[in-house]
Amino acid sequence: MTPKIPLSAASARTEPPVISEFMQTALANPGLVSLAAGFVDQQSLPVEATARVAAEILGDPVEGRKALQYGTTIGDIGLRRQIVALLERGDRVSSGTFEGLEPRVVVTTGSAQLLYLVAEALLDPGDIVLVEAPTYFVFLGVLETRGARAIGIEIDEGGMKLDALEATLAGLEARGELDRVKLIYTVSEHSNPSGISLAEDRRGPLVELARRWSKRHRIYVLEDAAYRGLNYEGDEPTSVWRHDPEGETVILARTFSKTYSPGMKLGFGVLPAELVQPVVSLKGNHDFGTTNLTQQVMARVLADGSYDRHVLDLRAMYRGKRAAMLGALQEHFAPLDGSVSWTRPKGGMFVWLSVPEGVDLGTKGAVLARCLEQGVLYIPGSFAFPGEPGPVPTNFARICFGVPSETDLIEGVRRLAAALAECMDPVA
Ligand SMILES: Cc1ncc(COP(=O)(O)O)c(C=O)c1O
């Protein structure tokens, strides 16, 4: 008899990543325009700056050996100093404003690891995390693995609705479940998947609300600002974590994947002081520390100005792609008489599409099948909603302008509109 595979409960409840099936479909159909992948533009990846600083490091035997050795678990101090300077530039405050922040900065293997570590440090099975509905679906997977409950909070054009958040907290308190609430998770900038940012005038009140509801224990705000820096219209509002000057309530998660290179897989967190040691201890179990060589490379591109120059180039490039996608949406969806609407993101790479209730954009629906025949792919929005409070809507889709060229984006939207028009008009 073949012995049973004794998977842990955490492993058994972890589904394969939803996105991988979609990536396979895209790879297997070379003519397909994928508006599904949330990857960055391939041509823009910063080969030259990275090659130059890698050669500088490895061309110097002392620096080279240092970079090829293990580093520290919390992350390279040179990089963490550069991160503090980057945060100052990003929030348009003078150099030295965040002096002394370095001990609260933890470098991680992408922000994905930081999100995982925070979940591991705070959540037991049955604990509750309040998330935007829709939210970053990969984080829903992390919560599933931890056995935590994700409860969705309605959003509008200003992001998470604070009155809805407050009503959910009040409902949980009335049912005796407030003690299970550990985190409020917001993708604060140009969200994946909605493209919406948390409104400036909700940022301070969100932190205040989390403080007020921290009755028996602290409820943290986890600010995932993965797309901060990729703004195409004016300045971004001050980060949520700046509304927590005591540094007790907000956990900031950031990454260099979108603004520099996902292949470097470097992210970081700014943590409340009391969470640093728990997170670093868990990180020690994961990997001892993030790849030292990539940290040294990143520290140098931040220090010599290549990073900031690269971000400026990216903004110009994605601004063009955004215009191509929004223009094509206007052209091809306008004839559908307002039944289809979409967000107009000020940054990032995602647009959120809404069709009338009853039109099923899910994996089993007619629209996705018709889109595949037409040669275009999107991500069904249903993946981005937690099961609670339910039911999960099926009339949304995420489309991304990160990867395809402007020409392909326009063609992709044309195909999407053609497929939708057929499915929404029964006589077609
Ligand atoms: C909202 C959000 N958070 C976090 C991440 C994780 O990125 P990484 O682990 O590459 O830093 C992503 C990547 O797509 C994202 O969209």
PDB file of C-alpha atoms and ligand atoms in Angstrom, residues 110-112 115 136 187 192 224 226-227 255 257-258 265, ligand 1:
ATOM      1  CA  GLY A 110      10.395  40.915  -2.092  1.00  0.00           C
ATOM      2  CA  SER A 111       7.555  42.512  -0.211  1.00  0.00           C
ATOM      3  CA  ALA A 112       5.818  39.148  -0.587  1.00  0.00           C
ATOM      4  CA  LEU A 115       3.630  40.279   3.982  1.00  0.00           C
ATOM      5  CA  TYR A 136      -4.353  41.777  -3.702  1.00  0.00           C
ATOM      6  CA  VAL A 187      -2.993  48.461  -0.896  1.00  0.00           C
ATOM      7  CA  ASN A 192      -3.589  45.863  -7.447  1.00  0.00           C
ATOM      8  CA  ASP A 224       1.138  47.681   1.126  1.00  0.00           C
ATOM      9  CA  ALA A 226       3.990  48.213  -3.777  1.00  0.00           C
ATOM     10  CA  TYR A 227       3.190  50.707  -6.541  1.00  0.00           C
ATOM     11  CA  THR A 255       9.202  46.702  -2.880  1.00  0.00           C
ATOM     12  CA  SER A 257      10.065  44.967  -7.923  1.00  0.00           C
ATOM     13  CA  LYS A 258       7.842  47.483  -9.684  1.00  0.00           C
ATOM     14  CA  LYS A 265      13.346  40.360  -5.524  1.00  0.00           C
TER      15      LYS A 265
HETATM   16  C1  LIG B   1       0.036  44.790  -4.137  1.00  0.00           C
HETATM   17  C2  LIG B   1       1.277  43.964  -4.201  1.00  0.00           C
HETATM   18  N1  LIG B   1       1.951  43.728  -3.068  1.00  0.00           N
HETATM   19  C3  LIG B   1       3.066  42.986  -3.064  1.00  0.00           C
HETATM   20  C4  LIG B   1       3.565  42.430  -4.227  1.00  0.00           C
HETATM   21  C5  LIG B   1       4.787  41.557  -4.113  1.00  0.00           C
HETATM   22  O1  LIG B   1       5.859  41.944  -4.868  1.00  0.00           O
HETATM   23  P1  LIG B   1       7.319  41.470  -4.589  1.00  0.00           P
HETATM   24  O2  LIG B   1       7.292  40.274  -3.694  1.00  0.00           O
HETATM   25  O3  LIG B   1       7.915  41.161  -5.906  1.00  0.00           O
HETATM   26  O4  LIG B   1       7.999  42.599  -3.907  1.00  0.00           O
HETATM   27  C6  LIG B   1       2.903  42.652  -5.434  1.00  0.00           C
HETATM   28  C7  LIG B   1       3.386  42.036  -6.683  1.00  0.00           C
HETATM   29  O5  LIG B   1       2.700  41.935  -7.667  1.00  0.00           O
HETATM   30  C8  LIG B   1       1.723  43.437  -5.420  1.00  0.00           C
HETATM   31  O6  LIG B   1       1.026  43.676  -6.533  1.00  0.00           O
END
